[in-house]
Amino acid sequence: MNLIIGCLVCGIGGMTMPLAVVSFNLRYGTALDGENAWPKRRELMVETIRKMNPDVMGTQECLEFQAQYLAEAMPEYAWIGVGREKDGQGEMSALFYRKDALRAEESGHFWLSETPEIHGSRSWNTSCTRMVTWARFRHNTTGAVFHVFNTHFDHRSEEARVQSARLIVQRLRALPAEMPVVLTGDFNACAETSDAWKILVEGGFQDACLLAGERLGPDVTFGGFKAPPDVKQQRIDWILVRNAGAVQRYETVTFNKDGRYPSDHYPVSAALLIPGMP
């Protein structure tokens, strides 16, 4: 367990708690990926997640049967999610969290559209229905509270990515100013250079990768089930934070077995120190 009493740190502003966060695009379990199809990589995915040992993990391209498999294979985790389509089916932006460390006090979903409360709604020339799943967590030992938002931005429409970022900033500003917030996702846009990233950062988030005291792994986060290519500034999977306290470590995780990877994306992980907020 990452969050334990012995790991609490006394900082200038009071107690802080370590929080291990992961963002992981799982790749659709129904994709016709041959040797990389879900049944042939799901055990490797469980091994990868266990090695990262997150307290909370935002997933993308997660279908219900994938979430159920992961929960059965890792009973220490619970999950929150709903299919993004009008009938409740389709991709989820599911959140997984350790039951021994955290409890979800409140959770919900909204859609990245002009009518965010309408299930399955779409706007801004998006190619797919897009959504956010969020939760307010309380640390079981300290009682500290924080929010997590998880999403998957559109891969084609720049307008949709920009407007989605603006909507998330609106939701962020509705929370208490001192509330720690984590945003995980596959944003289908490059960190540091894209308009979506700039809107989120100007709106109050910070990029955990840029804050990290230690940074490991490649810049690229999409590998297509292969080893990382030698390219720069292609981080499309991000962990953003507000009031995170400190980011001790950030990693693009390229764990594999004999050249076999758990997904076509590399998960990203961040070791945070979250200020205690009762």
Coordinates of C-alpha atoms in Angstrom, one line a residue:
M1 CA 0.0 0.0 0.0
N2 CA 1.4 3.4 -1.0
L3 CA -0.6 5.4 1.5
I4 CA 0.3 4.4 5.0
I5 CA 0.7 6.3 8.3
G6 CA 4.4 5.8 8.3
C7 CA 4.8 7.5 4.9
L8 CA 3.1 10.7 6.0
V9 CA 5.4 13.7 5.6
C10 CA 5.3 16.9 7.7
G11 CA 5.6 19.9 5.4
I12 CA 5.5 23.6 5.8
G13 CA 1.8 23.7 5.4
G14 CA 1.1 20.7 7.6
M15 CA 0.8 17.0 6.8
T16 CA 1.2 15.7 3.2
M17 CA 0.4 12.3 1.9
P18 CA 2.2 10.3 -0.8
L19 CA -0.1 9.5 -3.7
A20 CA 0.9 7.2 -6.6
V21 CA -1.1 8.2 -9.8
V22 CA -1.1 6.5 -13.2
S23 CA -2.7 7.3 -16.5
F24 CA -3.1 4.3 -18.8
N25 CA -4.7 4.0 -22.2
L26 CA -5.5 0.3 -22.2
R27 CA -6.3 -0.1 -25.9
Y28 CA -9.8 -1.4 -26.8
G29 CA -10.3 -5.0 -25.8
T30 CA -12.2 -5.7 -29.0
A31 CA -9.5 -4.4 -31.4
L32 CA -8.3 -6.9 -34.0
D33 CA -4.7 -6.6 -33.0
G34 CA -3.5 -10.2 -33.7
E35 CA -0.7 -11.1 -31.4
N36 CA -1.4 -8.0 -29.4
A37 CA -5.1 -8.8 -28.9
W38 CA -6.5 -8.3 -25.4
P39 CA -6.6 -12.0 -24.4
K40 CA -2.9 -12.3 -25.2
R41 CA -1.8 -9.2 -23.2
R42 CA -4.2 -8.9 -20.3
E43 CA -2.0 -10.8 -17.9
L44 CA 1.0 -8.6 -18.9
M45 CA -1.2 -5.6 -18.2
V46 CA -2.0 -6.8 -14.7
E47 CA 1.7 -7.4 -14.1
T48 CA 2.5 -3.9 -15.4
I49 CA -0.1 -2.2 -13.2
R50 CA 1.1 -4.2 -10.1
K51 CA 4.6 -3.0 -10.8
M52 CA 3.5 0.6 -10.9
N53 CA 1.3 0.0 -7.8
P54 CA -0.9 3.1 -8.2
D55 CA -3.2 4.4 -5.5
V56 CA -5.4 5.8 -8.3
M57 CA -5.3 5.1 -12.0
G58 CA -7.2 6.8 -14.8
T59 CA -7.8 4.6 -17.8
Q60 CA -8.8 5.3 -21.4
E61 CA -10.2 3.0 -24.0
C62 CA -11.5 0.8 -21.2
L63 CA -14.5 -1.4 -22.0
E64 CA -16.6 -2.9 -19.3
F65 CA -15.3 -6.5 -19.7
Q66 CA -11.7 -5.1 -19.4
A67 CA -12.5 -3.3 -16.2
Q68 CA -14.2 -6.4 -14.8
Y69 CA -11.2 -8.5 -15.7
L70 CA -8.7 -6.1 -14.0
A71 CA -10.9 -5.9 -10.9
E72 CA -11.1 -9.6 -10.6
A73 CA -7.4 -10.0 -11.2
M74 CA -6.6 -7.2 -8.7
P75 CA -9.2 -7.4 -6.0
E76 CA -7.4 -4.7 -4.0
Y77 CA -8.9 -2.2 -6.5
A78 CA -12.4 -0.8 -7.0
W79 CA -13.4 1.1 -10.1
I80 CA -15.8 3.8 -11.2
G81 CA -17.0 4.1 -14.8
V82 CA -19.8 4.2 -17.3
G83 CA -20.0 3.7 -21.1
R84 CA -19.8 7.0 -22.9
E85 CA -22.6 6.3 -25.5
K86 CA -26.3 7.1 -25.0
D87 CA -27.1 3.5 -24.2
G88 CA -24.4 3.3 -21.6
Q89 CA -22.2 1.1 -23.7
G90 CA -18.8 1.8 -25.3
E91 CA -15.5 3.2 -24.0
M92 CA -15.3 4.2 -20.3
S93 CA -12.9 6.7 -18.7
A94 CA -12.8 4.4 -15.7
L95 CA -11.0 5.3 -12.5
F96 CA -9.4 2.5 -10.4
Y97 CA -8.4 3.1 -6.8
R98 CA -7.0 1.1 -3.9
K99 CA -9.7 0.2 -1.5
D100 CA -7.3 -0.1 1.4
A101 CA -6.0 3.4 0.9
L102 CA -8.9 5.5 -0.4
R103 CA -12.7 5.7 -0.4
A104 CA -14.7 7.4 -3.1
E105 CA -17.1 9.8 -1.3
E106 CA -18.7 11.2 -4.5
S107 CA -18.3 10.5 -8.2
G108 CA -19.9 11.3 -11.5
H109 CA -19.5 11.9 -15.2
F110 CA -19.9 14.7 -17.7
W111 CA -19.7 14.8 -21.4
L112 CA -17.3 16.9 -23.4
S113 CA -20.0 18.8 -25.2
E114 CA -22.2 21.9 -25.1
T115 CA -24.6 19.9 -23.0
P116 CA -22.2 18.1 -20.6
E117 CA -24.9 16.6 -18.3
I118 CA -26.6 14.8 -21.2
H119 CA -25.3 11.2 -21.4
G120 CA -23.8 10.5 -24.8
S121 CA -23.9 14.1 -26.1
R122 CA -21.5 15.4 -28.7
S123 CA -20.4 18.8 -30.0
W124 CA -17.5 20.6 -31.7
N125 CA -17.1 18.2 -34.7
T126 CA -15.8 15.5 -32.4
S127 CA -15.3 12.1 -34.2
C128 CA -16.4 10.2 -31.1
T129 CA -18.4 10.7 -28.0
R130 CA -16.0 12.0 -25.3
M131 CA -16.4 12.3 -21.5
V132 CA -14.9 12.8 -18.1
T133 CA -15.2 10.5 -15.1
W134 CA -14.4 12.2 -11.7
A135 CA -14.3 11.3 -8.1
R136 CA -13.7 12.9 -4.7
F137 CA -11.5 10.6 -2.7
R138 CA -10.8 10.6 1.0
H139 CA -7.7 9.0 2.4
N140 CA -8.7 6.2 4.8
T141 CA -6.1 7.0 7.4
T142 CA -5.7 10.8 7.4
G143 CA -9.1 11.9 6.2
A144 CA -7.5 14.1 3.6
V145 CA -9.6 14.9 0.5
F146 CA -8.7 15.4 -3.2
H147 CA -10.4 15.2 -6.6
V148 CA -9.4 13.2 -9.7
F149 CA -10.7 13.8 -13.2
N150 CA -10.0 11.4 -16.0
T151 CA -10.6 11.8 -19.7
H152 CA -9.8 11.0 -23.4
F153 CA -9.8 13.9 -25.8
D154 CA -10.8 13.5 -29.5
H155 CA -8.1 12.4 -31.9
R156 CA -9.3 14.4 -34.9
S157 CA -11.1 17.6 -34.0
E158 CA -8.8 20.4 -32.7
E159 CA -11.9 22.4 -31.9
A160 CA -13.1 19.6 -29.7
R161 CA -9.8 19.4 -27.9
V162 CA -9.8 23.1 -27.2
Q163 CA -13.4 23.3 -26.1
S164 CA -13.0 20.2 -24.0
A165 CA -10.0 21.8 -22.2
R166 CA -12.1 24.9 -21.6
L167 CA -14.9 22.9 -20.1
I168 CA -12.6 21.1 -17.7
V169 CA -11.2 24.4 -16.6
Q170 CA -14.7 25.6 -15.8
R171 CA -15.3 22.5 -13.7
L172 CA -12.0 23.0 -11.9
R173 CA -12.9 26.6 -11.0
A174 CA -16.1 25.3 -9.4
L175 CA -14.1 23.5 -6.8
P176 CA -12.7 25.1 -3.6
A177 CA -9.5 27.0 -4.6
E178 CA -7.4 25.0 -2.0
M179 CA -8.7 21.6 -3.1
P180 CA -5.9 19.3 -4.5
V181 CA -6.9 18.1 -8.0
V182 CA -5.4 15.5 -10.4
L183 CA -6.3 15.3 -14.1
T184 CA -5.3 12.2 -16.0
G185 CA -5.9 11.4 -19.6
D186 CA -5.0 10.6 -23.2
F187 CA -5.3 14.1 -24.7
N188 CA -4.4 13.3 -28.3
A189 CA -2.3 16.5 -28.2
C190 CA 1.3 17.2 -27.4
A191 CA 2.2 18.6 -24.0
E192 CA 3.8 22.0 -23.8
T193 CA 3.0 23.0 -27.4
S194 CA -0.7 22.2 -28.0
D195 CA -3.5 24.7 -27.4
A196 CA -5.4 22.2 -25.2
W197 CA -2.4 21.9 -22.9
K198 CA -1.9 25.6 -22.7
I199 CA -5.6 26.2 -21.9
L200 CA -5.4 23.7 -19.0
V201 CA -2.2 25.1 -17.7
E202 CA -3.4 28.7 -17.9
G203 CA -6.6 27.6 -16.2
G204 CA -4.8 26.4 -13.1
F205 CA -3.2 23.1 -13.7
Q206 CA 0.5 22.2 -13.7
D207 CA 2.2 19.5 -15.7
A208 CA 3.4 16.9 -13.2
C209 CA 6.1 15.9 -15.7
L210 CA 7.6 19.3 -15.6
L211 CA 7.4 19.6 -11.8
A212 CA 9.1 16.3 -11.1
G213 CA 12.2 16.1 -9.1
E214 CA 13.1 12.9 -11.0
R215 CA 12.0 12.2 -14.5
L216 CA 12.3 8.8 -16.2
G217 CA 11.5 7.2 -19.5
P218 CA 11.0 8.6 -23.0
D219 CA 9.1 11.7 -24.1
V220 CA 6.8 9.7 -26.4
T221 CA 3.8 7.9 -24.9
F222 CA 2.4 6.1 -27.9
G223 CA 4.4 3.2 -29.2
G224 CA 2.0 1.0 -31.1
F225 CA 3.0 -2.1 -29.1
K226 CA 6.7 -1.5 -30.0
A227 CA 9.7 0.0 -28.2
P228 CA 9.8 3.8 -27.9
P229 CA 10.9 5.6 -31.0
D230 CA 13.6 8.2 -30.7
V231 CA 11.4 11.2 -30.9
K232 CA 10.9 14.3 -28.7
Q233 CA 7.9 16.2 -27.4
Q234 CA 5.2 13.6 -28.2
R235 CA 3.7 13.3 -24.8
I236 CA 0.0 12.9 -25.5
D237 CA -0.8 11.1 -22.2
W238 CA -0.5 13.5 -19.2
I239 CA -0.9 13.8 -15.5
L240 CA -1.8 17.4 -14.6
V241 CA -2.2 18.7 -11.0
R242 CA -3.4 21.6 -9.0
N243 CA -2.2 22.0 -5.4
A244 CA -0.3 18.8 -5.6
G245 CA 2.3 19.9 -3.1
A246 CA 5.2 18.3 -4.8
V247 CA 6.0 15.8 -7.6
Q248 CA 8.8 13.5 -6.5
R249 CA 9.0 11.3 -9.6
Y250 CA 7.5 11.1 -13.0
E251 CA 7.9 8.2 -15.4
T252 CA 6.8 7.0 -18.8
V253 CA 6.7 3.3 -18.1
T254 CA 8.0 1.0 -20.9
F255 CA 7.8 -2.3 -19.0
N256 CA 7.7 -5.2 -21.5
K257 CA 8.3 -8.9 -21.6
D258 CA 10.6 -10.0 -24.5
G259 CA 9.5 -7.1 -26.6
R260 CA 5.8 -7.5 -25.9
Y261 CA 4.0 -4.5 -24.4
P262 CA 0.7 -4.4 -22.4
S263 CA -0.8 -1.7 -24.6
D264 CA -0.2 0.5 -27.6
H265 CA 0.4 3.4 -25.2
Y266 CA 2.9 3.5 -22.4
P267 CA 1.4 4.3 -19.1
V268 CA 2.7 7.4 -17.2
S269 CA 3.1 7.5 -13.5
A270 CA 3.6 10.3 -10.9
A271 CA 4.6 10.1 -7.3
L272 CA 2.9 13.1 -5.6
L273 CA 2.9 14.6 -2.2
I274 CA -0.7 15.8 -1.7
P275 CA -1.4 18.5 1.0
G276 CA -3.8 17.2 3.6
M277 CA -7.2 19.0 3.2
P278 CA -9.9 17.9 5.7

